Short mmCIF file of C-alpha atoms in Angstrom, two decimals:
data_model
loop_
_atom_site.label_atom_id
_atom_site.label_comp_id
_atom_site.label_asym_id
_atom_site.label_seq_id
_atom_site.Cartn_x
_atom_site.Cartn_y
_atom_site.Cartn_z
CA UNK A 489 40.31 -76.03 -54.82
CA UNK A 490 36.53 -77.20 -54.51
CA UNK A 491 35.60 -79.67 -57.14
CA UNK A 492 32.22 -78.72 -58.83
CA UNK A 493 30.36 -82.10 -59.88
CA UNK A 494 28.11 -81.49 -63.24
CA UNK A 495 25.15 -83.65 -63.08
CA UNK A 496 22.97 -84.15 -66.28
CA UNK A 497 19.94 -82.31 -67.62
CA UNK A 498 16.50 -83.26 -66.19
CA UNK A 499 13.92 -82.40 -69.12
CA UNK A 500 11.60 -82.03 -66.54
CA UNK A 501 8.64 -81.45 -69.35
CA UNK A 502 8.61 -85.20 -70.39
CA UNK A 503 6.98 -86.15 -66.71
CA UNK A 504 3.67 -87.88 -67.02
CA UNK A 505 1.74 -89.60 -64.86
CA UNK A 506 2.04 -93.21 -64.06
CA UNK A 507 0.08 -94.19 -60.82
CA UNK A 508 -1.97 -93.16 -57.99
CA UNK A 509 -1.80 -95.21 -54.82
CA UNK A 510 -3.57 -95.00 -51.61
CA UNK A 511 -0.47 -95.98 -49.38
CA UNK A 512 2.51 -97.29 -49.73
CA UNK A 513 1.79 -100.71 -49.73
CA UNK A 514 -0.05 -100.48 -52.74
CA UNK A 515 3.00 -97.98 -54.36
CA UNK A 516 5.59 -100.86 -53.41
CA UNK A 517 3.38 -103.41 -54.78
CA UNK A 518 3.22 -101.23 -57.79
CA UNK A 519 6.70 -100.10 -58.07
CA UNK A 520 9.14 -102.11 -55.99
CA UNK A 521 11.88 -99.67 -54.43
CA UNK A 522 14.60 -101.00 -56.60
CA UNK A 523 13.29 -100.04 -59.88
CA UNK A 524 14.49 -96.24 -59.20
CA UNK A 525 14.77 -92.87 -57.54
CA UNK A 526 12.21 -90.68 -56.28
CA UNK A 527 11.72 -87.22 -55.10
CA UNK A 528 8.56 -86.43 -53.06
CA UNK A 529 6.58 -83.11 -52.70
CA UNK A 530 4.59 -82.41 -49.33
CA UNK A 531 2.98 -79.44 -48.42
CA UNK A 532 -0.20 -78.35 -46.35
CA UNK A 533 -3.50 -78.77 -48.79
CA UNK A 534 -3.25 -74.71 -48.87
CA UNK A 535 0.86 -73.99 -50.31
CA UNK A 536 0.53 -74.52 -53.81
CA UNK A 537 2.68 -77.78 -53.90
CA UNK A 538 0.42 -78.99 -57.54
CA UNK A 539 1.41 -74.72 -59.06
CA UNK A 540 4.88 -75.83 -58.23
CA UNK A 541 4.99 -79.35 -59.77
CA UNK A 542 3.26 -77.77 -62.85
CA UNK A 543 5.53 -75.02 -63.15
CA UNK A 544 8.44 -77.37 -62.68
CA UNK A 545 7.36 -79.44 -65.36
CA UNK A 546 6.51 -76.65 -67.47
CA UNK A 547 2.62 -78.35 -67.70
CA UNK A 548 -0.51 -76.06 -66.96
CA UNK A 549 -2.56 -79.44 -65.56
CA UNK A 550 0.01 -82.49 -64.72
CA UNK A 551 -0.98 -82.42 -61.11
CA UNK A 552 -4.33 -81.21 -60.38
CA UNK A 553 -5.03 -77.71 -58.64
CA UNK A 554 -8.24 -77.59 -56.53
CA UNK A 555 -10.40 -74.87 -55.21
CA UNK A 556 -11.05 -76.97 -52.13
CA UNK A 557 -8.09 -77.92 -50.40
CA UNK A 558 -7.75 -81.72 -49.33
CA UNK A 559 -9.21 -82.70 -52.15
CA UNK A 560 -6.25 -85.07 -53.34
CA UNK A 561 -5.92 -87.98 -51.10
CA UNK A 562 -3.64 -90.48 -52.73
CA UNK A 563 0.31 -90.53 -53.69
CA UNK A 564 0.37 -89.73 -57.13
CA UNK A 565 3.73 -90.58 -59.14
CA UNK A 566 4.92 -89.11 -62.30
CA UNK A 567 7.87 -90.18 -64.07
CA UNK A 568 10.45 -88.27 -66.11
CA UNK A 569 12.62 -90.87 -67.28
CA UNK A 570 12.51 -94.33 -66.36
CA UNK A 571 13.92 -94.92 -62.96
CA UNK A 572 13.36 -91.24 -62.39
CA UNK A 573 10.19 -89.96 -60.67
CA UNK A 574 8.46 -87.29 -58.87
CA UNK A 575 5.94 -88.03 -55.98
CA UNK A 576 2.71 -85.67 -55.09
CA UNK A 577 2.27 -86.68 -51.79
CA UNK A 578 -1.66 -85.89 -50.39
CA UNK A 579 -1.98 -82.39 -48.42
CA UNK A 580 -2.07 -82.10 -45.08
CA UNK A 581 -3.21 -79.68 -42.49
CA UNK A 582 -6.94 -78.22 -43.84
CA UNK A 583 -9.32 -77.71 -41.10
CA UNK A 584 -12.02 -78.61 -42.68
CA UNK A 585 -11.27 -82.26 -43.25
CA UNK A 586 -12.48 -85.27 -41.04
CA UNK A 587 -10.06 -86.34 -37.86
CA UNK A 588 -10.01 -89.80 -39.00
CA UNK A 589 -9.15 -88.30 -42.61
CA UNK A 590 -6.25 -86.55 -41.02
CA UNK A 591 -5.11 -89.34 -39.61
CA UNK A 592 -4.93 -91.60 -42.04
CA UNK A 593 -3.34 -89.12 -44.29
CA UNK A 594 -0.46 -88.74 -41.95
CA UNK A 595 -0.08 -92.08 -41.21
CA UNK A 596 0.69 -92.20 -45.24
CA UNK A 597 2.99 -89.86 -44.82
CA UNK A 598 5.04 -91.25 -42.16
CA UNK A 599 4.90 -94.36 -43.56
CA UNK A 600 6.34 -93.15 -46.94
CA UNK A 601 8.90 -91.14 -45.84
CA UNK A 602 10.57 -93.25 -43.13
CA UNK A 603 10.13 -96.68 -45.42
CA UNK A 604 10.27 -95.79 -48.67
CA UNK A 605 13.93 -96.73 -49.64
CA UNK A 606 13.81 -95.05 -53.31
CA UNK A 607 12.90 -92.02 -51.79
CA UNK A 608 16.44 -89.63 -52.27
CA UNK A 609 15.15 -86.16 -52.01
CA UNK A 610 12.01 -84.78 -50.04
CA UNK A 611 10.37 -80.92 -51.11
CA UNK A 612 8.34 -79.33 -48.49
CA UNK A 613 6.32 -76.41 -49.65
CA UNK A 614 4.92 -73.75 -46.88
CA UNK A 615 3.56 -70.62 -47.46
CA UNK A 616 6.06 -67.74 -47.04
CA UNK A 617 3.44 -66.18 -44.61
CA UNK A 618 2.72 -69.48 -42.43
CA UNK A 619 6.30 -70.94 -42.88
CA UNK A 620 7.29 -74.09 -40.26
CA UNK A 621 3.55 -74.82 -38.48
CA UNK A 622 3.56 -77.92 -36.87
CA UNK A 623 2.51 -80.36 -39.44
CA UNK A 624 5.89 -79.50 -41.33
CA UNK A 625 7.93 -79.31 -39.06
CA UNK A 626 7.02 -82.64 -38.11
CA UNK A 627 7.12 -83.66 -41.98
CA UNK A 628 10.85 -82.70 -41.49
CA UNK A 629 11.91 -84.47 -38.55
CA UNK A 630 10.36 -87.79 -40.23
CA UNK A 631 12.55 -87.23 -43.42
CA UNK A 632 15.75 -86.56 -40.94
CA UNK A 633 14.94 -89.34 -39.44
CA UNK A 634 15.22 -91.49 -42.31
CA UNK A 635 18.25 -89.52 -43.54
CA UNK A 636 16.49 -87.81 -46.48
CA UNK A 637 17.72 -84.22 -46.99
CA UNK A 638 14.84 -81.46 -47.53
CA UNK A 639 14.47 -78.49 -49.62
CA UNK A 640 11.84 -75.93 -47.95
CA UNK A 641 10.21 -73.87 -50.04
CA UNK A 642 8.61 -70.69 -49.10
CA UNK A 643 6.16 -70.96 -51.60
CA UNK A 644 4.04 -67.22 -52.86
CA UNK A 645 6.56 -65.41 -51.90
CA UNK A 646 5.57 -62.83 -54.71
CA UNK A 647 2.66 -62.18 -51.88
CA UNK A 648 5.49 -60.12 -50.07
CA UNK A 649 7.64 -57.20 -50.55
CA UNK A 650 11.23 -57.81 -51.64
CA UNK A 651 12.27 -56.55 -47.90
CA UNK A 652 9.77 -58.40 -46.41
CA UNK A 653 11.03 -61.49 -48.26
CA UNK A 654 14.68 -61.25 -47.59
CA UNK A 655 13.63 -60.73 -44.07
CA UNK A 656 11.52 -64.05 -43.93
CA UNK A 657 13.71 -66.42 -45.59
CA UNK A 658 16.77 -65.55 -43.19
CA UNK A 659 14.58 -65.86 -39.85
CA UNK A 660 13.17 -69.15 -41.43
CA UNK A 661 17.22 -70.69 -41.97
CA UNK A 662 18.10 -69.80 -38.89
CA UNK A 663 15.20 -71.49 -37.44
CA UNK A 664 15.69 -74.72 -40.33
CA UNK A 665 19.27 -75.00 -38.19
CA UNK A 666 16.94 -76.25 -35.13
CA UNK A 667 16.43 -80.11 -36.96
CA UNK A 668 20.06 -80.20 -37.00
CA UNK A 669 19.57 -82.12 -40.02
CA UNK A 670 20.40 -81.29 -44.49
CA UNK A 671 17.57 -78.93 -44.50
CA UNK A 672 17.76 -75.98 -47.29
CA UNK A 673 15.32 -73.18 -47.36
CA UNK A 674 14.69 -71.27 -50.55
CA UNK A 675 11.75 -68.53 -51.60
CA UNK A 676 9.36 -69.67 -54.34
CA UNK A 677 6.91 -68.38 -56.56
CA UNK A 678 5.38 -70.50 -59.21
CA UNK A 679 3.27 -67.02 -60.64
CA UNK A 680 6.47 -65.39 -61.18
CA UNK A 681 8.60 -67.94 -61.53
CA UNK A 682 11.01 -67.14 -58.57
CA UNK A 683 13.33 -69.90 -57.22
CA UNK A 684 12.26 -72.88 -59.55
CA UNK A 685 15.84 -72.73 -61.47
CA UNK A 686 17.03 -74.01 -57.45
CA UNK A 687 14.30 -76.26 -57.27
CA UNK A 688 15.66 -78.19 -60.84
CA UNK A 689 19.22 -77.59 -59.64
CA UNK A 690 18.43 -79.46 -56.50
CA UNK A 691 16.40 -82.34 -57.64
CA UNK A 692 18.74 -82.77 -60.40
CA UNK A 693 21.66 -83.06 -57.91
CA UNK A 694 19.20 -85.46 -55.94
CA UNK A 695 19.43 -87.73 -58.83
CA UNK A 696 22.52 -87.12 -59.83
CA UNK A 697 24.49 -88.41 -56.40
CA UNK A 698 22.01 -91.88 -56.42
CA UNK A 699 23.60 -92.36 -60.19
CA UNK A 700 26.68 -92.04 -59.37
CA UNK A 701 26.44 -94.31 -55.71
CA UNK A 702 24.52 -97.09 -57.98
CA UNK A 703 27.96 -96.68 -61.30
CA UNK A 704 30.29 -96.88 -57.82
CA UNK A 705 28.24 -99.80 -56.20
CA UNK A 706 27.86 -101.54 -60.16
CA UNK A 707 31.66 -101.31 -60.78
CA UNK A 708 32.79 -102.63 -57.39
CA UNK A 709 30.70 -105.57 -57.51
CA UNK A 710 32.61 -105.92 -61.27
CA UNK A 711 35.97 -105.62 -60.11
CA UNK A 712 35.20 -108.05 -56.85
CA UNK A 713 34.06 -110.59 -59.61
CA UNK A 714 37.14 -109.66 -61.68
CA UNK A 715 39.68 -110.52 -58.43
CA UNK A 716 37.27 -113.65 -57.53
CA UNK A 717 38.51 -114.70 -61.30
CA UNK A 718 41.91 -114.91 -61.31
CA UNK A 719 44.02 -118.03 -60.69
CA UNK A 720 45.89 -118.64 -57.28
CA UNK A 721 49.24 -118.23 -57.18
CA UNK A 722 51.75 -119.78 -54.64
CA UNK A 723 54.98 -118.71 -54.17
CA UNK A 724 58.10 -121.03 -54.39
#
């Protein structure tokens, strides 16, 4: 019989926002990687990544929706509880923006996700008619690489027909099967409020597993202490 594990309620509604940094050198200075768990959002400039942070949070104007996409060019944290935070990682992938922009925005990225050892749990929002362009699919591979799992979301998916959906989000996990890596793909809407009850389930379950590694980790190192403790015995 499969064992369920329960993890605890996120009140995702008590985020707020904490920092902004321009790169992770300035985020570790900041907040060192031991003080906690993080789960990042990424997305192209266009998917809606700051609709689905707000509607997460239940906030109308925690991150900050622009008209003109690439707009938002720093990693902005928020936490929920201390030791528990989300990351708005800047947008990627508008046309408009500079080349040397681009670049330096992606060399944030990488550098994030392949050295930021708090980071559990990575969300990668595409839009359910553009799903898997280059730019996330190379997003992904950088967050297999460092052994973070991903949850793809096919983000206005209420811009479809319910066939037309269906249809989409199988062709798009049998392609997610191609990074041979703990990628999940799930539809999203933040208008109607489609697939955010998997988004908490996920990022709660994120959290969850790091608490429970960290009580395993805590009580081992007790119990080593403990057996350091006791006297020496020698038989007769």
């Amino acid at each position: 019989m499969r064992h369920i594990v329960e993890f605890p309620k996120i009140h995702f509604q008590k985020a707020h926002f904490l920092i902004s940094a321009p790169d992770i050198r300035h985020l570790d200075k900041h907040l060192p990687v031991e003080s906690g768990i993080e789960v990042a959002f990424a997305g192209r400039s266009n998917a809606g990544k700051s609709s689905a942070l707000n509607r997460l949070t239940r906030q109308k104007s925690l991150a900050r929706t622009s008209k003109t996409p690439g707009r938002t060019q720093l990693i902005n944290v928020f936490e929920i509880e201390e030791g528990k935070r989300l990351i708005d990682l800047p947008g990627y992938g508008f046309a408009k923006v500079p080349l040397a922009m681009k670049l330096k925005w992606q060399k944030s990225l990488g550098e994030y996700l392949q050295e930021r050892e708090s980071l559990k749990g990575l969300v990668v929002l595409m839009d359910i008619r553009h799903p898997f362009k280059d730019l996330d699919q190379q997003l992904i591979f950088w967050a297999i690489d460092a052994n973070i799992p991903v949850l793809a979301l096919l983000t206005k998916a209420d811009k479809l027909k319910q066939g037309a959906r269906k249809t989409t989000l199988l062709k798009m996990r049998e392609e997610a099967e191609n990074f041979e890596g703990d990628v999940q793909v799930e539809l999203f809407s933040s208008l109607k409020g489609l697939g955010v009850d998997v988004l908490e389930r996920k990022i709660a379950q994120w959290y969850g597993e790091h608490d429970l590694l960290t009580a395993a980790a805590e009580e081992n190192e007790v119990n080593t202490e403990l057996d350091a403790e006791q006297p020496m015995t020698i038989a007769e």
